[in-house]
């Protein structure tokens, strides 16, 4: 039986993207509301790695950049791996910035909090190196449910703090760091920005005790912000072949356990140290959140876990927020931007017509994707104080900027397959799953 929410009208998909969505929908053989039954986390992680591997290999071969891994202290006596992508000598010699004082993009990858790694989407760093002369630092944060609650955000905060405290070792300008997150990484980036705001000046300065420079900017691309899934866009996209709110609920359950989606505060009694809550959740993937307490004294979801819960966003750096209009995160992103404005933050918001989640990855050459990428790059230039004409490719009438915005993904796309070939391969794999009696319902989890 179709859910009432599924009968809500939806914004149309972009004409260049709609065939991809239709092909994905045609390949599905089961109702997506039952996808919970096949939420095989190990399989999802393997698929993400397989999909990103060709792009990662292309990045490592790209002579425009150099890649290095570093290991830095984590927040729980753990170690965090960072991948540092720097402009190669040829790319750095653009008079964009001094090679020992480059801007920095601190990158937080997506993956619904539960999958992918620091290399996911990192091919975009080639564009940032060429156009901005920027060094990119990508963090390998711990995934849920193994690392629940504020764990992923604390990992990212610890890594960013190390970067801010050690700019000379990275050859970056600590005053020109943009905190950039995609999807789940966007939610984590927002949480980390709140941590920086709240903790700076409280013993979290530089190694010599001096205050750290403020973050230059915050970039939230289709951010995963709210565990409650109550917005109109979340109800419009309960199901479907792209990332939807059914999967989103399960992802939040992996991060928060029984606290996900709760809207009431907890109460304690004199006879027990445990708190009780009247809120309930609708998903039942208990095998994935085993070991996470139900309720408890910390049962209320914090803004460091779900940034949409923050009452006050004042004091955050200049922020860019964008999302596709056919994305379940659309209204949460718009509400977050509105709350930024209410807090006096210099914020910019873009809703890209007809774009589903990760639209610029599944259809990088679509006009709306090209426009989105060039607009993002233009904002980063402004925030970093880099004139539009000083990049590796002069921005003549916008077309050169568009070409540059696509340059970083083309080699990875060629290395992996053309878009049509990817679609054919996906259909083939899904057909094999059907023949083998397996579950079908692969969604894009950026």
CSV table of C-alpha atoms in Angstrom, one decimal:
chain,number,residue,atom,x,y,z
A,1,UNK,CA,0.0,0.0,0.0
A,2,UNK,CA,1.4,3.4,-1.0
A,3,UNK,CA,2.1,5.7,1.9
A,4,UNK,CA,0.1,9.0,2.1
A,5,UNK,CA,3.5,10.9,2.0
A,6,UNK,CA,4.2,9.2,-1.4
A,7,UNK,CA,1.2,10.9,-2.9
A,8,UNK,CA,2.5,14.4,-2.2
A,9,UNK,CA,3.4,16.3,-5.4
A,10,UNK,CA,7.1,16.4,-6.1
A,11,UNK,CA,9.2,19.0,-8.0
A,12,UNK,CA,10.1,17.6,-11.4
A,13,UNK,CA,13.6,16.3,-12.0
A,14,UNK,CA,15.9,18.2,-14.3
A,15,UNK,CA,15.3,17.0,-17.9
A,16,UNK,CA,19.0,15.9,-18.2
A,17,UNK,CA,18.9,14.0,-15.0
A,18,UNK,CA,15.4,12.4,-15.2
A,19,UNK,CA,16.5,9.5,-17.5
A,20,UNK,CA,19.1,8.5,-14.9
A,21,UNK,CA,16.5,8.5,-12.1
A,22,UNK,CA,14.0,6.6,-14.3
A,23,UNK,CA,16.6,4.0,-15.2
A,24,UNK,CA,17.4,3.5,-11.5
A,25,UNK,CA,13.7,3.2,-10.6
A,26,UNK,CA,13.1,0.7,-13.4
A,27,UNK,CA,15.8,-1.5,-12.1
A,28,UNK,CA,14.3,-1.7,-8.7
A,29,UNK,CA,12.1,-4.8,-8.0
A,30,UNK,CA,10.8,-4.1,-4.5
A,31,UNK,CA,9.1,-1.4,-2.5
A,32,UNK,CA,11.7,1.0,-1.0
A,33,UNK,CA,9.9,1.1,2.3
A,34,UNK,CA,11.0,-2.5,2.8
A,35,UNK,CA,14.7,-1.6,2.0
A,36,UNK,CA,15.3,-1.7,5.7
A,37,UNK,CA,15.2,-5.5,5.5
A,38,UNK,CA,18.2,-5.4,3.1
A,39,UNK,CA,20.2,-2.7,4.9
A,40,UNK,CA,23.4,-4.7,4.7
A,41,UNK,CA,26.0,-2.3,6.0
A,42,UNK,CA,28.9,-4.4,4.9
A,43,UNK,CA,27.6,-4.6,1.4
A,44,UNK,CA,26.9,-0.9,1.3
A,45,UNK,CA,30.4,-0.1,2.4
A,46,UNK,CA,31.9,-2.5,-0.2
A,47,UNK,CA,29.8,-0.9,-3.0
A,48,UNK,CA,30.9,2.6,-2.0
A,49,UNK,CA,34.6,1.6,-2.0
A,50,UNK,CA,34.2,-0.1,-5.4
A,51,UNK,CA,32.4,3.0,-6.9
A,52,UNK,CA,35.0,5.5,-5.6
A,53,UNK,CA,38.1,3.4,-6.3
A,54,UNK,CA,38.6,4.5,-9.9
A,55,UNK,CA,38.3,8.2,-9.0
A,56,UNK,CA,40.7,7.7,-6.2
A,57,UNK,CA,43.2,6.0,-8.5
A,58,UNK,CA,42.9,8.8,-11.0
A,59,UNK,CA,43.5,11.3,-8.3
A,60,UNK,CA,46.7,9.6,-7.2
A,61,UNK,CA,47.9,9.6,-10.8
A,62,UNK,CA,47.0,13.2,-11.5
A,63,UNK,CA,50.2,15.2,-12.0
A,64,UNK,CA,48.4,18.5,-11.1
A,65,UNK,CA,48.5,17.5,-7.4
A,66,UNK,CA,50.5,15.6,-4.9
A,67,UNK,CA,48.9,13.4,-2.2
A,68,UNK,CA,50.2,12.5,1.2
A,69,UNK,CA,48.7,10.7,4.2
A,70,UNK,CA,49.3,11.9,7.8
A,71,UNK,CA,48.3,10.4,11.1
A,72,UNK,CA,47.2,12.8,13.9
A,73,UNK,CA,45.8,12.4,17.4
A,74,UNK,CA,42.1,11.7,17.8
A,75,UNK,CA,39.8,12.7,20.6
A,76,UNK,CA,39.6,9.3,22.3
A,77,UNK,CA,43.3,8.3,22.4
A,78,UNK,CA,42.7,7.1,18.8
A,79,UNK,CA,44.5,8.0,15.6
A,80,UNK,CA,43.0,9.8,12.6
A,81,UNK,CA,44.3,9.5,9.1
A,82,UNK,CA,44.3,12.7,6.9
A,83,UNK,CA,44.9,12.8,3.2
A,84,UNK,CA,46.5,16.0,2.1
A,85,UNK,CA,46.2,17.0,-1.5
A,86,UNK,CA,48.5,19.9,-2.5
A,87,UNK,CA,48.9,21.7,-5.8
A,88,UNK,CA,51.9,20.3,-7.7
A,89,UNK,CA,54.7,22.7,-8.5
A,90,UNK,CA,53.2,23.5,-12.0
A,91,UNK,CA,49.8,24.1,-10.5
A,92,UNK,CA,51.1,26.2,-7.5
A,93,UNK,CA,53.1,28.5,-9.8
A,94,UNK,CA,50.0,30.5,-10.7
A,95,UNK,CA,50.5,33.6,-8.5
A,96,UNK,CA,47.3,32.6,-6.8
A,97,UNK,CA,48.9,32.3,-3.4
A,98,UNK,CA,52.3,31.8,-1.9
A,99,UNK,CA,53.1,28.1,-2.0
A,100,UNK,CA,54.0,28.1,1.7
A,101,UNK,CA,50.9,30.1,2.6
A,102,UNK,CA,48.1,28.5,0.6
A,103,UNK,CA,44.4,28.5,1.4
A,104,UNK,CA,43.0,25.3,2.8
A,105,UNK,CA,39.9,23.3,2.2
A,106,UNK,CA,39.2,21.0,5.2
A,107,UNK,CA,37.0,18.4,3.6
A,108,UNK,CA,34.5,16.1,5.3
A,109,UNK,CA,33.2,13.3,3.1
A,110,UNK,CA,29.6,12.0,2.8
A,111,UNK,CA,28.1,8.6,3.1
A,112,UNK,CA,25.1,8.9,5.4
A,113,UNK,CA,27.4,8.7,8.5
A,114,UNK,CA,27.7,4.9,7.9
A,115,UNK,CA,29.9,4.4,4.8
A,116,UNK,CA,32.6,5.8,2.4
A,117,UNK,CA,36.0,7.1,3.4
A,118,UNK,CA,38.2,10.2,3.1
A,119,UNK,CA,38.8,9.6,-0.6
A,120,UNK,CA,35.1,9.9,-1.5
A,121,UNK,CA,34.5,13.0,-3.7
A,122,UNK,CA,38.1,14.0,-3.1
A,123,UNK,CA,38.7,14.3,-6.9
A,124,UNK,CA,37.2,17.8,-6.6
A,125,UNK,CA,40.4,18.8,-4.9
A,126,UNK,CA,42.1,18.9,-8.3
A,127,UNK,CA,39.8,21.8,-9.2
A,128,UNK,CA,40.5,23.6,-5.9
A,129,UNK,CA,44.3,23.2,-6.5
A,130,UNK,CA,44.1,24.6,-10.0
A,131,UNK,CA,41.6,27.4,-9.5
A,132,UNK,CA,42.3,28.4,-5.9
A,133,UNK,CA,45.9,27.2,-5.3
A,134,UNK,CA,44.4,25.4,-2.3
A,135,UNK,CA,45.6,22.5,-0.3
A,136,UNK,CA,42.8,20.1,0.7
A,137,UNK,CA,42.8,18.1,3.9
A,138,UNK,CA,40.4,15.2,4.1
A,139,UNK,CA,39.7,13.4,7.4
A,140,UNK,CA,39.0,9.7,7.9
A,141,UNK,CA,36.4,9.9,10.7
A,142,UNK,CA,34.9,6.9,12.5
A,143,UNK,CA,31.7,5.7,11.0
A,144,UNK,CA,28.4,4.8,12.8
A,145,UNK,CA,27.2,2.6,14.3
A,146,UNK,CA,30.7,1.6,15.6
A,147,UNK,CA,31.3,5.3,16.3
A,148,UNK,CA,27.9,6.7,17.4
A,149,UNK,CA,26.6,10.0,18.8
A,150,UNK,CA,29.0,12.9,18.7
A,151,UNK,CA,31.9,10.5,17.8
A,152,UNK,CA,32.2,11.4,14.1
A,153,UNK,CA,31.9,15.1,14.8
A,154,UNK,CA,34.5,14.9,17.6
A,155,UNK,CA,36.9,13.1,15.2
A,156,UNK,CA,36.5,15.9,12.6
A,157,UNK,CA,36.9,18.6,15.2
A,158,UNK,CA,40.1,17.0,16.5
A,159,UNK,CA,41.5,16.7,13.0
A,160,UNK,CA,40.6,20.3,12.2
A,161,UNK,CA,42.1,21.6,15.4
A,162,UNK,CA,45.3,19.8,14.6
A,163,UNK,CA,45.3,21.5,11.1
A,164,UNK,CA,44.6,24.9,12.6
A,165,UNK,CA,47.4,24.4,15.2
A,166,UNK,CA,50.0,23.2,12.6
A,167,UNK,CA,49.6,25.4,9.5
A,168,UNK,CA,53.3,25.7,8.8
A,169,UNK,CA,53.8,22.0,8.6
A,170,UNK,CA,51.1,21.9,5.9
A,171,UNK,CA,52.1,25.1,4.1
A,172,UNK,CA,48.7,26.7,4.7
A,173,UNK,CA,47.4,30.0,5.9
A,174,UNK,CA,45.4,29.3,9.2
A,175,UNK,CA,43.3,32.4,8.5
A,176,UNK,CA,42.1,31.0,5.2
A,177,UNK,CA,40.5,27.7,6.0
A,178,UNK,CA,37.1,26.7,4.6
A,179,UNK,CA,35.3,23.9,6.4
A,180,UNK,CA,33.6,22.0,3.6
A,181,UNK,CA,31.2,19.1,4.0
A,182,UNK,CA,29.1,17.0,1.6
A,183,UNK,CA,25.8,15.3,2.6
A,184,UNK,CA,26.6,13.6,5.9
A,185,UNK,CA,29.8,15.5,5.8
A,186,UNK,CA,27.8,18.7,5.6
A,187,UNK,CA,26.0,17.9,8.8
A,188,UNK,CA,29.4,17.1,10.4
A,189,UNK,CA,30.9,20.3,9.1
A,190,UNK,CA,28.0,22.3,10.6
A,191,UNK,CA,28.5,20.5,13.9
A,192,UNK,CA,32.2,21.1,13.9
A,193,UNK,CA,31.7,24.8,13.1
A,194,UNK,CA,29.4,25.0,16.2
A,195,UNK,CA,32.2,23.2,18.3
A,196,UNK,CA,34.8,25.7,17.0
A,197,UNK,CA,32.5,28.6,17.9
A,198,UNK,CA,31.7,27.2,21.4
A,199,UNK,CA,35.2,26.0,22.3
A,200,UNK,CA,37.6,28.5,20.9
A,201,UNK,CA,39.1,30.6,23.7
A,202,UNK,CA,38.5,27.8,26.2
A,203,UNK,CA,41.9,26.2,26.2
A,204,UNK,CA,41.7,25.1,22.5
A,205,UNK,CA,44.0,27.7,21.1
A,206,UNK,CA,47.4,27.2,19.4
A,207,UNK,CA,50.2,25.2,20.9
A,208,UNK,CA,51.6,28.3,22.5
A,209,UNK,CA,48.3,29.3,24.0
A,210,UNK,CA,47.6,32.0,21.4
A,211,UNK,CA,44.1,32.2,20.0
A,212,UNK,CA,43.5,30.5,16.7
A,213,UNK,CA,42.3,32.4,13.7
A,214,UNK,CA,38.6,32.1,13.0
A,215,UNK,CA,37.4,29.8,10.2
A,216,UNK,CA,37.3,31.7,6.9
A,217,UNK,CA,34.1,30.0,5.7
A,218,UNK,CA,31.7,27.1,6.0
A,219,UNK,CA,30.4,25.2,3.0
A,220,UNK,CA,27.5,22.8,3.3
A,221,UNK,CA,26.6,20.8,0.2
A,222,UNK,CA,23.2,19.0,0.5
A,223,UNK,CA,23.8,18.7,4.2
A,224,UNK,CA,22.4,16.0,6.4
A,225,UNK,CA,21.3,18.1,9.3
A,226,UNK,CA,18.1,16.9,11.0
A,227,UNK,CA,17.3,13.5,12.5
A,228,UNK,CA,13.6,14.1,12.7
A,229,UNK,CA,12.7,13.8,9.0
A,230,UNK,CA,9.6,15.9,9.4
A,231,UNK,CA,10.0,18.5,6.6
A,232,UNK,CA,7.9,18.6,3.5
A,233,UNK,CA,10.8,17.5,1.3
A,234,UNK,CA,11.5,14.5,3.6
A,235,UNK,CA,7.8,13.5,3.2
A,236,UNK,CA,7.9,14.0,-0.6
A,237,UNK,CA,10.9,11.6,-0.9
A,238,UNK,CA,10.1,8.8,1.5
A,239,UNK,CA,10.9,6.3,-1.2
A,240,UNK,CA,12.6,6.3,-4.6
A,241,UNK,CA,15.8,5.3,-6.3
A,242,UNK,CA,17.8,8.3,-5.1
A,243,UNK,CA,18.7,8.9,-1.5
A,244,UNK,CA,15.4,9.1,0.4
A,245,UNK,CA,14.1,9.7,3.9
A,246,UNK,CA,13.6,6.0,4.6
A,247,UNK,CA,17.3,5.4,4.2
A,248,UNK,CA,17.9,8.7,6.1
A,249,UNK,CA,16.0,7.4,9.1
A,250,UNK,CA,18.0,4.3,9.2
A,251,UNK,CA,21.3,6.2,8.9
A,252,UNK,CA,20.3,8.4,11.8
A,253,UNK,CA,19.4,5.3,13.8
A,254,UNK,CA,22.9,4.0,13.2
A,255,UNK,CA,24.3,7.3,14.6
A,256,UNK,CA,21.8,7.9,17.5
A,257,UNK,CA,20.2,4.6,18.3
A,258,UNK,CA,16.7,5.0,19.9
A,259,UNK,CA,17.3,8.7,20.4
A,260,UNK,CA,16.9,9.4,16.6
A,261,UNK,CA,13.9,11.5,15.8
A,262,UNK,CA,12.9,12.1,19.5
A,263,UNK,CA,11.2,15.4,20.1
A,264,UNK,CA,10.6,15.3,23.8
A,265,UNK,CA,13.1,15.9,26.6
A,266,UNK,CA,14.0,13.2,29.0
A,267,UNK,CA,13.0,13.0,32.6
A,268,UNK,CA,14.8,11.3,35.6
A,269,UNK,CA,13.4,9.7,38.7
A,270,UNK,CA,14.7,9.5,42.2
A,271,UNK,CA,14.8,5.7,42.1
A,272,UNK,CA,17.0,5.3,39.0
A,273,UNK,CA,19.9,7.0,37.4
A,274,UNK,CA,18.5,6.1,34.0
A,275,UNK,CA,16.3,8.7,32.2
A,276,UNK,CA,13.1,7.8,30.5
A,277,UNK,CA,11.6,9.2,27.3
A,278,UNK,CA,8.1,9.1,25.9
A,279,UNK,CA,9.3,9.4,22.3
A,280,UNK,CA,9.5,6.4,20.0
A,281,UNK,CA,11.0,5.7,16.6
A,282,UNK,CA,9.6,3.8,13.6
A,283,UNK,CA,12.5,1.8,12.3
A,284,UNK,CA,13.7,-1.5,13.7
A,285,UNK,CA,17.3,-2.1,12.7
A,286,UNK,CA,18.4,-3.0,16.2
A,287,UNK,CA,21.1,-5.3,15.0
A,288,UNK,CA,23.0,-2.3,13.6
A,289,UNK,CA,22.7,-0.2,16.8
A,290,UNK,CA,23.3,-3.0,19.3
A,291,UNK,CA,25.1,-1.6,22.4
A,292,UNK,CA,23.6,1.9,22.1
A,293,UNK,CA,21.4,2.7,25.1
A,294,UNK,CA,17.8,3.3,24.7
A,295,UNK,CA,17.0,6.6,26.5
A,296,UNK,CA,19.5,7.4,29.2
A,297,UNK,CA,20.5,10.6,30.8
A,298,UNK,CA,21.8,12.0,27.5
A,299,UNK,CA,18.8,10.9,25.4
A,300,UNK,CA,18.1,14.4,24.0
A,301,UNK,CA,19.8,14.8,20.6
A,302,UNK,CA,22.4,17.6,20.7
A,303,UNK,CA,23.3,20.1,18.1
A,304,UNK,CA,26.7,18.5,17.8
A,305,UNK,CA,24.9,15.4,16.6
A,306,UNK,CA,22.1,17.0,14.5
A,307,UNK,CA,22.9,20.7,13.8
A,308,UNK,CA,19.3,21.5,12.9
A,309,UNK,CA,18.7,21.2,16.7
A,310,UNK,CA,20.8,24.3,17.4
A,311,UNK,CA,18.7,27.1,18.7
A,312,UNK,CA,21.3,29.8,17.8
A,313,UNK,CA,23.7,29.8,14.9
A,314,UNK,CA,25.1,33.3,15.5
A,315,UNK,CA,28.9,33.5,15.4
A,316,UNK,CA,29.4,31.0,12.6
A,317,UNK,CA,31.6,32.0,9.7
A,318,UNK,CA,30.3,33.1,6.3
A,319,UNK,CA,28.4,30.1,5.1
A,320,UNK,CA,27.3,28.6,1.7
A,321,UNK,CA,24.4,26.2,1.7
A,322,UNK,CA,23.0,24.4,-1.4
A,323,UNK,CA,20.8,21.5,-2.2
A,324,UNK,CA,18.7,20.2,-5.1
A,325,UNK,CA,15.0,20.8,-5.2
A,326,UNK,CA,14.4,17.0,-5.6
A,327,UNK,CA,16.4,16.1,-2.5
A,328,UNK,CA,14.9,15.1,0.8
A,329,UNK,CA,17.4,17.4,2.5
A,330,UNK,CA,16.1,20.5,0.6
A,331,UNK,CA,13.9,22.0,3.3
A,332,UNK,CA,16.3,21.3,6.1
A,333,UNK,CA,19.0,23.1,4.2
A,334,UNK,CA,16.7,26.0,3.5
A,335,UNK,CA,15.6,26.2,7.2
A,336,UNK,CA,19.3,26.1,8.3
A,337,UNK,CA,20.1,29.0,6.0
A,338,UNK,CA,17.2,31.0,7.4
A,339,UNK,CA,18.4,30.3,10.9
A,340,UNK,CA,21.9,31.5,9.9
A,341,UNK,CA,20.4,34.8,8.6
A,342,UNK,CA,18.4,35.1,11.9
A,343,UNK,CA,21.7,34.8,13.7
A,344,UNK,CA,23.3,37.5,11.7
A,345,UNK,CA,25.5,35.2,9.7
A,346,UNK,CA,26.6,36.1,6.2
A,347,UNK,CA,25.0,33.1,4.4
A,348,UNK,CA,24.2,32.2,0.8
A,349,UNK,CA,21.6,29.6,-0.2
A,350,UNK,CA,21.0,27.9,-3.6
A,351,UNK,CA,18.3,25.5,-4.4
A,352,UNK,CA,19.2,23.8,-7.7
A,353,UNK,CA,16.1,23.1,-9.9
A,354,UNK,CA,15.4,19.4,-10.4
A,355,UNK,CA,18.5,18.1,-8.7
A,356,UNK,CA,18.2,14.9,-6.6
A,357,UNK,CA,20.7,14.1,-3.9
A,358,UNK,CA,24.3,14.0,-5.4
A,359,UNK,CA,23.0,15.2,-8.8
A,360,UNK,CA,26.3,16.7,-9.8
A,361,UNK,CA,28.0,13.4,-9.2
A,362,UNK,CA,25.5,11.2,-11.2
A,363,UNK,CA,25.2,13.8,-14.0
A,364,UNK,CA,28.3,15.9,-13.9
A,365,UNK,CA,27.8,17.3,-17.4
A,366,UNK,CA,24.2,18.4,-17.0
A,367,UNK,CA,23.7,22.1,-17.3
A,368,UNK,CA,22.4,22.5,-13.7
A,369,UNK,CA,25.5,20.6,-12.4
A,370,UNK,CA,27.9,22.8,-14.3
A,371,UNK,CA,26.2,25.9,-13.0
A,372,UNK,CA,26.2,24.6,-9.5
A,373,UNK,CA,29.9,23.8,-9.6
A,374,UNK,CA,30.9,27.1,-11.0
A,375,UNK,CA,28.7,29.0,-8.5
A,376,UNK,CA,30.3,27.1,-5.6
A,377,UNK,CA,33.8,27.9,-6.9
A,378,UNK,CA,32.9,31.5,-7.3
A,379,UNK,CA,31.8,31.7,-3.7
A,380,UNK,CA,35.0,30.1,-2.5
A,381,UNK,CA,37.1,32.6,-4.6
A,382,UNK,CA,35.3,35.5,-2.9
A,383,UNK,CA,35.7,34.1,0.6
A,384,UNK,CA,39.4,33.4,0.1
A,385,UNK,CA,39.9,36.8,-1.6
A,386,UNK,CA,41.1,35.3,-4.9
A,387,UNK,CA,40.2,37.3,-8.1
A,388,UNK,CA,38.2,35.3,-10.6
A,389,UNK,CA,40.8,35.9,-13.4
A,390,UNK,CA,43.8,34.5,-11.5
A,391,UNK,CA,43.0,30.8,-11.6
A,392,UNK,CA,44.6,28.2,-13.8
A,393,UNK,CA,42.0,29.0,-16.4
A,394,UNK,CA,40.8,32.6,-16.9
A,395,UNK,CA,37.1,33.0,-16.2
A,396,UNK,CA,35.9,34.5,-19.4
A,397,UNK,CA,32.2,35.1,-19.4
A,398,UNK,CA,31.7,32.2,-17.0
A,399,UNK,CA,32.5,29.5,-19.5
A,400,UNK,CA,36.1,29.0,-18.4
A,401,UNK,CA,35.0,28.7,-14.8
A,402,UNK,CA,32.5,26.0,-15.9
A,403,UNK,CA,35.2,24.1,-17.7
A,404,UNK,CA,37.5,24.3,-14.6
A,405,UNK,CA,34.7,23.1,-12.4
A,406,UNK,CA,34.4,20.0,-14.5
A,407,UNK,CA,38.1,19.4,-15.0
A,408,UNK,CA,38.6,17.6,-11.7
A,409,UNK,CA,35.9,15.0,-12.3
A,410,UNK,CA,36.6,14.2,-16.0
A,411,UNK,CA,39.7,12.1,-15.5
A,412,UNK,CA,38.0,10.2,-12.7
A,413,UNK,CA,34.9,9.7,-14.9
A,414,UNK,CA,37.0,8.5,-17.8
A,415,UNK,CA,38.9,6.1,-15.5
A,416,UNK,CA,35.6,4.7,-14.1
A,417,UNK,CA,33.4,4.6,-17.3
A,418,UNK,CA,31.1,6.9,-19.1
A,419,UNK,CA,27.8,7.7,-17.4
A,420,UNK,CA,25.9,5.4,-19.8
A,421,UNK,CA,28.4,2.6,-19.2
A,422,UNK,CA,27.9,3.0,-15.5
A,423,UNK,CA,24.2,2.8,-15.8
A,424,UNK,CA,24.5,-0.3,-17.9
A,425,UNK,CA,26.8,-1.9,-15.4
A,426,UNK,CA,24.4,-1.0,-12.6
A,427,UNK,CA,21.5,-2.6,-14.4
A,428,UNK,CA,23.6,-5.7,-15.1
A,429,UNK,CA,24.6,-6.0,-11.4
A,430,UNK,CA,21.0,-5.5,-10.3
A,431,UNK,CA,19.8,-8.2,-12.8
A,432,UNK,CA,22.3,-10.6,-11.4
A,433,UNK,CA,21.0,-9.8,-7.9
A,434,UNK,CA,17.5,-10.6,-9.1
A,435,UNK,CA,18.6,-13.9,-10.6
A,436,UNK,CA,20.4,-14.8,-7.5
A,437,UNK,CA,17.4,-14.0,-5.3
A,438,UNK,CA,19.2,-11.1,-3.8
A,439,UNK,CA,17.8,-7.7,-2.7
A,440,UNK,CA,17.7,-4.8,-5.1
A,441,UNK,CA,17.4,-1.2,-4.2
A,442,UNK,CA,20.7,0.5,-4.4
A,443,UNK,CA,20.4,4.2,-3.7
A,444,UNK,CA,22.9,7.0,-4.1
A,445,UNK,CA,24.4,7.7,-0.8
A,446,UNK,CA,26.9,10.5,-1.3
